[in-house]
Amino acid sequence: MTGKAEFERRTEPFRKELLAHCYRMLASVDEAEDLVQETYLRAWRSYAAFEGRSSLRVWLYRIATNACLTALEQRGRRALPSGLGGPSDDPAAAGTETEVGWVEPIPDALVVSDPATIVTTRESLRLALIAALQYLPPKQRAVLILREVLAFPAAEVATMLDTTVAAVKSTLQRARARLDETAPERSDVIEPTDPQARALLAEYIAGFENADIAALERALRADAAIELVGTSTWFSGRVTCLRLLATAVGSPGDWRMIGTVANGQPAAAAYLRDAGGTYQAFGLAVLTPTSTGLTHIHVFGTPGLVAKFGLPLSCPGGAQERQTEDAEA
């Protein structure tokens, strides 16, 4: 076996988890993919000098983490609208924040594969947590993810970051305290495969496709919120959210939606019918389901997002068999 072939055989099994790690650090799929590519390039260039003083996995995480820290020196944090100010009570409001980088959704299929860790992986990728992590300084973010999410021993984290065990423990303490201030309270968020989560996704889709506000009302919890990612606008409370949705659903048949999974949460790729009867990609809605209804809808009005989920940018009008991505992916 050639050196290159051996390198690929040994390192390729870590690609998905490294992508998840870089995404947690950067909150951007494109940037995470670029950093994983850079990680593998750096690793290949120095593979001949790798002497096994640490495990291959630890070595790859060291390269990836430091590549992320370097990248983060060049930009500010990414955010969601609720991290920028209070909610609006005007459904016609549409603020913009051109200087803000936004937290992006990630397809489960890119980062989830091992059935043994699927639940914990999904929990660590939920949008609210990814947004909360962005409040941490980069070094604190790295330490917290490596210790709390990935469960690396403090000594290994110290080696990865060229620091001491004492410094790792101190940094982790500060990161935990900061995260307690920014992270949402733990709620009864359920898995996208749960029958209730599937039912809520179906009700959300039916509400839009049939212009059925009653279906959307049944899906939302009283404390539900909708965030229009890409603007500074968000809404809180079922009454206000329904006023917004009433302006968006249009007429029956205006929308077509395809179910998928993003950030360990059910999601709907949305298509809006144009004047010619073709459904053009609008973007993605990521839902936060609980046993008592949807608590959050994050709307990403970026048409190109659907392609990242392996879905078309347009669909013909008329009868069409629904495509639904396997929630287990």
Short mmCIF file of C-alpha atoms in Angstrom, two decimals:
data_model
loop_
_atom_site.label_atom_id
_atom_site.label_comp_id
_atom_site.label_asym_id
_atom_site.label_seq_id
_atom_site.Cartn_x
_atom_site.Cartn_y
_atom_site.Cartn_z
CA MET A 1 0.00 0.00 0.00
CA THR A 2 1.42 3.40 -0.98
CA GLY A 3 1.95 6.11 1.62
CA LYS A 4 -0.92 8.16 0.20
CA ALA A 5 -3.28 5.18 0.17
CA GLU A 6 -2.33 4.28 3.75
CA PHE A 7 -2.86 7.89 4.85
CA GLU A 8 -6.33 8.00 3.31
CA ARG A 9 -7.28 4.62 4.78
CA ARG A 10 -6.28 5.70 8.27
CA THR A 11 -7.58 9.28 8.26
CA GLU A 12 -10.76 9.14 6.17
CA PRO A 13 -12.90 7.62 8.98
CA PHE A 14 -12.43 10.86 10.95
CA ARG A 15 -13.64 13.23 8.21
CA LYS A 16 -17.27 13.59 9.35
CA GLU A 17 -16.44 14.16 13.00
CA LEU A 18 -13.75 16.68 12.06
CA LEU A 19 -16.30 18.52 9.92
CA ALA A 20 -18.69 18.61 12.88
CA HIS A 21 -15.87 19.94 15.08
CA CYS A 22 -14.93 22.71 12.65
CA TYR A 23 -18.61 23.60 12.23
CA ARG A 24 -19.05 23.95 16.01
CA MET A 25 -16.05 26.26 16.04
CA LEU A 26 -17.03 28.36 13.01
CA ALA A 27 -20.85 28.04 12.65
CA SER A 28 -20.39 27.97 8.86
CA VAL A 29 -20.62 24.89 6.65
CA ASP A 30 -18.50 26.31 3.83
CA GLU A 31 -15.78 27.51 6.19
CA ALA A 32 -15.82 24.20 8.06
CA GLU A 33 -15.45 22.23 4.83
CA ASP A 34 -12.54 24.45 3.77
CA LEU A 35 -10.84 23.96 7.14
CA VAL A 36 -11.26 20.18 6.98
CA GLN A 37 -9.65 20.20 3.54
CA GLU A 38 -6.81 22.30 4.94
CA THR A 39 -6.49 19.90 7.88
CA TYR A 40 -6.07 16.91 5.58
CA LEU A 41 -3.60 18.77 3.39
CA ARG A 42 -1.48 19.76 6.40
CA ALA A 43 -1.73 16.26 7.83
CA TRP A 44 -0.58 14.65 4.56
CA ARG A 45 2.36 17.03 4.26
CA SER A 46 3.58 16.10 7.75
CA TYR A 47 2.40 12.49 7.81
CA ALA A 48 5.90 11.12 7.26
CA ALA A 49 7.02 12.89 10.44
CA PHE A 50 4.06 11.64 12.48
CA GLU A 51 5.68 9.26 14.94
CA GLY A 52 2.65 8.12 16.87
CA ARG A 53 3.48 10.05 20.04
CA SER A 54 -0.27 10.68 20.21
CA SER A 55 -3.16 8.87 18.59
CA LEU A 56 -3.92 9.71 14.96
CA ARG A 57 -7.30 11.13 16.05
CA VAL A 58 -5.70 13.48 18.60
CA TRP A 59 -3.15 14.58 16.00
CA LEU A 60 -5.87 15.40 13.43
CA TYR A 61 -7.91 17.31 16.01
CA ARG A 62 -4.83 19.31 16.95
CA ILE A 63 -4.33 20.36 13.33
CA ALA A 64 -8.03 21.10 12.79
CA THR A 65 -8.46 23.08 16.01
CA ASN A 66 -5.45 25.27 15.38
CA ALA A 67 -6.55 25.88 11.79
CA CYS A 68 -9.94 27.03 13.16
CA LEU A 69 -8.32 29.31 15.72
CA THR A 70 -6.25 30.94 12.99
CA ALA A 71 -9.34 31.42 10.82
CA LEU A 72 -11.24 32.99 13.72
CA GLU A 73 -8.58 35.67 14.11
CA GLN A 74 -9.79 37.15 10.83
CA ARG A 75 -13.49 37.68 11.65
CA GLY A 76 -16.13 38.35 14.27
CA ARG A 77 -18.67 35.95 15.68
CA ARG A 78 -21.65 34.62 13.78
CA ALA A 79 -25.09 35.19 15.29
CA LEU A 80 -28.81 34.53 15.07
CA PRO A 81 -31.32 37.43 15.13
CA SER A 82 -32.28 36.81 18.77
CA GLY A 83 -28.66 37.45 19.72
CA LEU A 84 -28.78 40.99 18.33
CA GLY A 85 -31.73 42.52 20.15
CA GLY A 86 -35.30 42.10 21.31
CA PRO A 87 -38.22 40.64 19.31
CA SER A 88 -40.43 42.67 16.99
CA ASP A 89 -44.21 42.85 17.27
CA ASP A 90 -44.64 44.10 13.68
CA PRO A 91 -44.97 41.29 11.09
CA ALA A 92 -44.09 43.81 8.37
CA ALA A 93 -40.71 44.52 9.99
CA ALA A 94 -37.65 43.34 8.11
CA GLY A 95 -34.45 44.70 9.57
CA THR A 96 -31.06 44.01 7.99
CA GLU A 97 -27.59 43.59 9.43
CA THR A 98 -25.16 43.69 6.53
CA GLU A 99 -22.12 43.62 8.81
CA VAL A 100 -23.20 40.48 10.67
CA GLY A 101 -22.08 36.95 9.85
CA TRP A 102 -24.95 34.51 10.37
CA VAL A 103 -24.98 31.07 11.93
CA GLU A 104 -25.62 28.59 9.11
CA PRO A 105 -27.51 25.27 9.24
CA ILE A 106 -25.71 22.02 8.47
CA PRO A 107 -27.20 18.86 6.92
CA ASP A 108 -27.18 15.91 9.31
CA ALA A 109 -25.99 13.69 6.48
CA LEU A 110 -22.65 15.56 6.38
CA VAL A 111 -21.76 14.95 10.01
CA VAL A 112 -23.87 12.11 11.44
CA SER A 113 -23.14 8.48 10.61
CA ASP A 114 -22.28 6.42 13.69
CA PRO A 115 -25.50 4.98 15.20
CA ALA A 116 -23.77 4.66 18.57
CA THR A 117 -23.22 8.42 18.88
CA ILE A 118 -26.05 9.81 16.74
CA VAL A 119 -28.07 11.27 19.64
CA THR A 120 -25.14 12.98 21.39
CA THR A 121 -23.82 14.28 18.05
CA ARG A 122 -27.19 15.81 17.22
CA GLU A 123 -27.50 17.40 20.66
CA SER A 124 -24.13 19.12 20.22
CA LEU A 125 -25.12 20.50 16.81
CA ARG A 126 -28.45 22.12 17.67
CA LEU A 127 -28.71 25.65 16.35
CA ALA A 128 -29.24 27.29 19.74
CA LEU A 129 -26.07 25.69 21.13
CA ILE A 130 -24.01 26.55 18.03
CA ALA A 131 -25.14 30.19 18.37
CA ALA A 132 -24.33 30.21 22.11
CA LEU A 133 -20.83 28.81 21.48
CA GLN A 134 -20.07 31.78 19.23
CA TYR A 135 -20.18 34.11 22.26
CA LEU A 136 -17.12 32.39 23.70
CA PRO A 137 -13.64 33.68 22.83
CA PRO A 138 -12.09 31.25 20.31
CA LYS A 139 -9.68 29.60 22.77
CA GLN A 140 -12.46 29.08 25.34
CA ARG A 141 -14.70 27.72 22.60
CA ALA A 142 -12.03 25.23 21.54
CA VAL A 143 -11.36 24.03 25.09
CA LEU A 144 -15.05 23.63 25.91
CA ILE A 145 -15.78 21.68 22.72
CA LEU A 146 -12.73 19.44 23.07
CA ARG A 147 -13.40 18.71 26.75
CA GLU A 148 -17.21 18.77 27.10
CA VAL A 149 -18.43 17.66 23.66
CA LEU A 150 -15.61 15.38 22.54
CA ALA A 151 -14.47 14.28 26.02
CA PHE A 152 -10.74 14.55 25.36
CA PRO A 153 -8.70 14.39 28.60
CA ALA A 154 -7.30 17.70 29.81
CA ALA A 155 -3.75 16.50 29.12
CA GLU A 156 -4.54 15.79 25.45
CA VAL A 157 -6.27 19.17 25.05
CA ALA A 158 -3.22 20.86 26.56
CA THR A 159 -1.03 19.10 24.00
CA MET A 160 -3.34 20.11 21.12
CA LEU A 161 -3.27 23.77 22.15
CA ASP A 162 0.37 23.95 23.29
CA THR A 163 -0.57 24.92 26.82
CA THR A 164 -0.69 23.43 30.31
CA VAL A 165 -3.28 21.23 31.99
CA ALA A 166 -3.82 23.95 34.60
CA ALA A 167 -4.51 26.49 31.84
CA VAL A 168 -6.98 24.11 30.19
CA LYS A 169 -8.88 23.64 33.46
CA SER A 170 -8.98 27.38 34.12
CA THR A 171 -10.13 28.14 30.56
CA LEU A 172 -12.83 25.48 30.77
CA GLN A 173 -14.14 26.99 34.01
CA ARG A 174 -14.47 30.43 32.38
CA ALA A 175 -16.07 28.94 29.26
CA ARG A 176 -18.67 27.05 31.30
CA ALA A 177 -19.58 30.20 33.23
CA ARG A 178 -19.95 32.21 30.02
CA LEU A 179 -21.98 29.50 28.30
CA ASP A 180 -24.35 29.39 31.27
CA GLU A 181 -25.10 33.06 30.56
CA THR A 182 -25.68 32.67 26.80
CA ALA A 183 -27.00 29.16 26.23
CA PRO A 184 -30.77 28.60 26.35
CA GLU A 185 -32.18 26.52 29.17
CA ARG A 186 -32.38 22.83 28.45
CA SER A 187 -35.85 21.97 27.21
CA ASP A 188 -37.56 18.80 26.15
CA VAL A 189 -36.28 18.97 22.57
CA ILE A 190 -37.03 15.65 20.91
CA GLU A 191 -35.23 13.71 18.22
CA PRO A 192 -36.27 14.28 14.57
CA THR A 193 -37.16 10.58 14.38
CA ASP A 194 -39.64 10.87 17.27
CA PRO A 195 -43.26 10.40 16.06
CA GLN A 196 -44.22 13.74 17.62
CA ALA A 197 -41.38 15.53 15.80
CA ARG A 198 -42.48 13.93 12.53
CA ALA A 199 -46.06 14.99 13.17
CA LEU A 200 -45.03 18.59 13.88
CA LEU A 201 -42.97 18.72 10.70
CA ALA A 202 -45.92 17.32 8.72
CA GLU A 203 -48.26 19.91 10.25
CA TYR A 204 -45.84 22.73 9.45
CA ILE A 205 -45.53 21.56 5.84
CA ALA A 206 -49.29 21.11 5.48
CA GLY A 207 -49.86 24.58 6.92
CA PHE A 208 -47.83 26.17 4.16
CA GLU A 209 -48.83 23.92 1.26
CA ASN A 210 -52.54 24.24 2.08
CA ALA A 211 -52.39 27.83 3.38
CA ASP A 212 -53.84 26.42 6.58
CA ILE A 213 -53.17 28.76 9.51
CA ALA A 214 -55.06 26.42 11.85
CA ALA A 215 -52.49 23.68 11.18
CA LEU A 216 -49.66 26.08 11.97
CA GLU A 217 -51.41 27.20 15.14
CA ARG A 218 -51.68 23.57 16.28
CA ALA A 219 -47.96 23.08 15.68
CA LEU A 220 -46.76 26.12 17.65
CA ARG A 221 -46.30 26.30 21.39
CA ALA A 222 -47.58 29.41 23.17
CA ASP A 223 -43.98 30.60 23.67
CA ALA A 224 -42.88 29.87 20.11
CA ALA A 225 -40.46 32.16 18.29
CA ILE A 226 -39.62 32.70 14.62
CA GLU A 227 -36.23 34.07 13.57
CA LEU A 228 -35.64 35.44 10.07
CA VAL A 229 -31.94 34.64 9.74
CA GLY A 230 -30.23 37.07 7.40
CA THR A 231 -32.09 39.98 9.00
CA SER A 232 -32.09 41.30 12.55
CA THR A 233 -35.81 40.51 12.88
CA TRP A 234 -37.43 37.87 15.05
CA PHE A 235 -40.81 37.36 16.69
CA SER A 236 -41.85 35.86 20.00
CA GLY A 237 -45.16 34.35 21.13
CA ARG A 238 -47.66 32.25 19.16
CA VAL A 239 -50.04 35.17 18.52
CA THR A 240 -47.36 37.35 16.91
CA CYS A 241 -45.85 34.40 15.02
CA LEU A 242 -49.25 33.52 13.55
CA ARG A 243 -49.71 37.11 12.38
CA LEU A 244 -46.40 36.80 10.55
CA LEU A 245 -47.25 33.38 9.09
CA ALA A 246 -50.63 34.66 7.89
CA THR A 247 -48.78 37.15 5.68
CA ALA A 248 -46.49 34.43 4.31
CA VAL A 249 -48.61 31.37 3.49
CA GLY A 250 -50.43 32.95 0.50
CA SER A 251 -52.89 30.65 -1.25
CA PRO A 252 -53.11 26.84 -1.35
CA GLY A 253 -50.48 25.52 -3.73
CA ASP A 254 -48.18 28.56 -3.54
CA TRP A 255 -45.64 26.59 -1.52
CA ARG A 256 -44.10 23.15 -1.80
CA MET A 257 -41.91 21.76 0.95
CA ILE A 258 -39.58 18.78 1.30
CA GLY A 259 -38.73 17.36 4.71
CA THR A 260 -35.10 16.94 5.73
CA VAL A 261 -32.89 17.11 8.85
CA ALA A 262 -30.52 19.93 9.84
CA ASN A 263 -28.51 20.34 13.05
CA GLY A 264 -30.19 17.28 14.53
CA GLN A 265 -33.59 18.94 14.05
CA PRO A 266 -36.44 18.44 11.55
CA ALA A 267 -36.34 20.95 8.71
CA ALA A 268 -38.30 21.86 5.62
CA ALA A 269 -36.77 22.94 2.31
CA ALA A 270 -39.21 25.54 0.96
CA TYR A 271 -40.14 26.22 -2.68
CA LEU A 272 -42.32 29.11 -3.85
CA ARG A 273 -44.33 28.88 -7.08
CA ASP A 274 -43.41 31.46 -9.73
CA ALA A 275 -45.62 32.98 -12.43
CA GLY A 276 -44.84 30.07 -14.76
CA GLY A 277 -45.98 27.46 -12.25
CA THR A 278 -42.48 26.22 -11.38
CA TYR A 279 -41.50 25.94 -7.73
CA GLN A 280 -38.25 27.84 -7.11
CA ALA A 281 -36.14 27.27 -4.01
CA PHE A 282 -36.77 29.84 -1.29
CA GLY A 283 -34.66 28.50 1.56
CA LEU A 284 -34.85 26.33 4.64
CA ALA A 285 -36.84 26.35 7.89
CA VAL A 286 -35.21 24.54 10.83
CA LEU A 287 -37.73 23.51 13.50
CA THR A 288 -37.18 22.93 17.23
CA PRO A 289 -39.72 20.26 18.27
CA THR A 290 -40.75 19.37 21.80
CA SER A 291 -43.40 17.05 23.18
CA THR A 292 -45.74 20.06 23.47
CA GLY A 293 -45.13 21.74 20.11
CA LEU A 294 -42.60 23.79 18.16
CA THR A 295 -40.63 26.28 20.26
CA HIS A 296 -38.56 27.78 17.46
CA ILE A 297 -38.57 28.17 13.69
CA HIS A 298 -35.35 29.47 12.17
CA VAL A 299 -36.00 30.63 8.61
CA PHE A 300 -32.98 30.82 6.30
CA GLY A 301 -34.12 32.65 3.16
CA THR A 302 -31.16 31.55 1.05
CA PRO A 303 -32.25 29.55 -2.03
CA GLY A 304 -28.87 27.92 -2.58
CA LEU A 305 -29.04 26.24 0.85
CA VAL A 306 -31.32 23.50 -0.45
CA ALA A 307 -28.55 22.23 -2.75
CA LYS A 308 -26.39 21.48 0.32
CA PHE A 309 -29.13 19.06 1.37
CA GLY A 310 -29.00 17.26 -1.97
CA LEU A 311 -32.25 18.86 -3.14
CA PRO A 312 -33.04 20.59 -6.47
CA LEU A 313 -33.16 24.36 -6.87
CA SER A 314 -36.50 24.10 -8.68
CA CYS A 315 -39.39 21.65 -9.00
CA PRO A 316 -42.02 21.45 -11.73
CA GLY A 317 -45.59 22.33 -10.82
CA GLY A 318 -48.41 19.79 -10.75
CA ALA A 319 -48.60 16.45 -9.00
CA GLN A 320 -45.28 15.18 -7.79
CA GLU A 321 -44.30 12.44 -5.45
CA ARG A 322 -42.91 13.97 -2.27
CA GLN A 323 -39.26 13.47 -1.59
CA THR A 324 -38.41 13.05 2.06
CA GLU A 325 -34.86 12.59 3.24
CA ASP A 326 -34.46 9.74 5.68
CA ALA A 327 -34.39 11.29 9.12
CA GLU A 328 -31.94 8.58 10.21
CA ALA A 329 -29.29 9.90 7.78
#
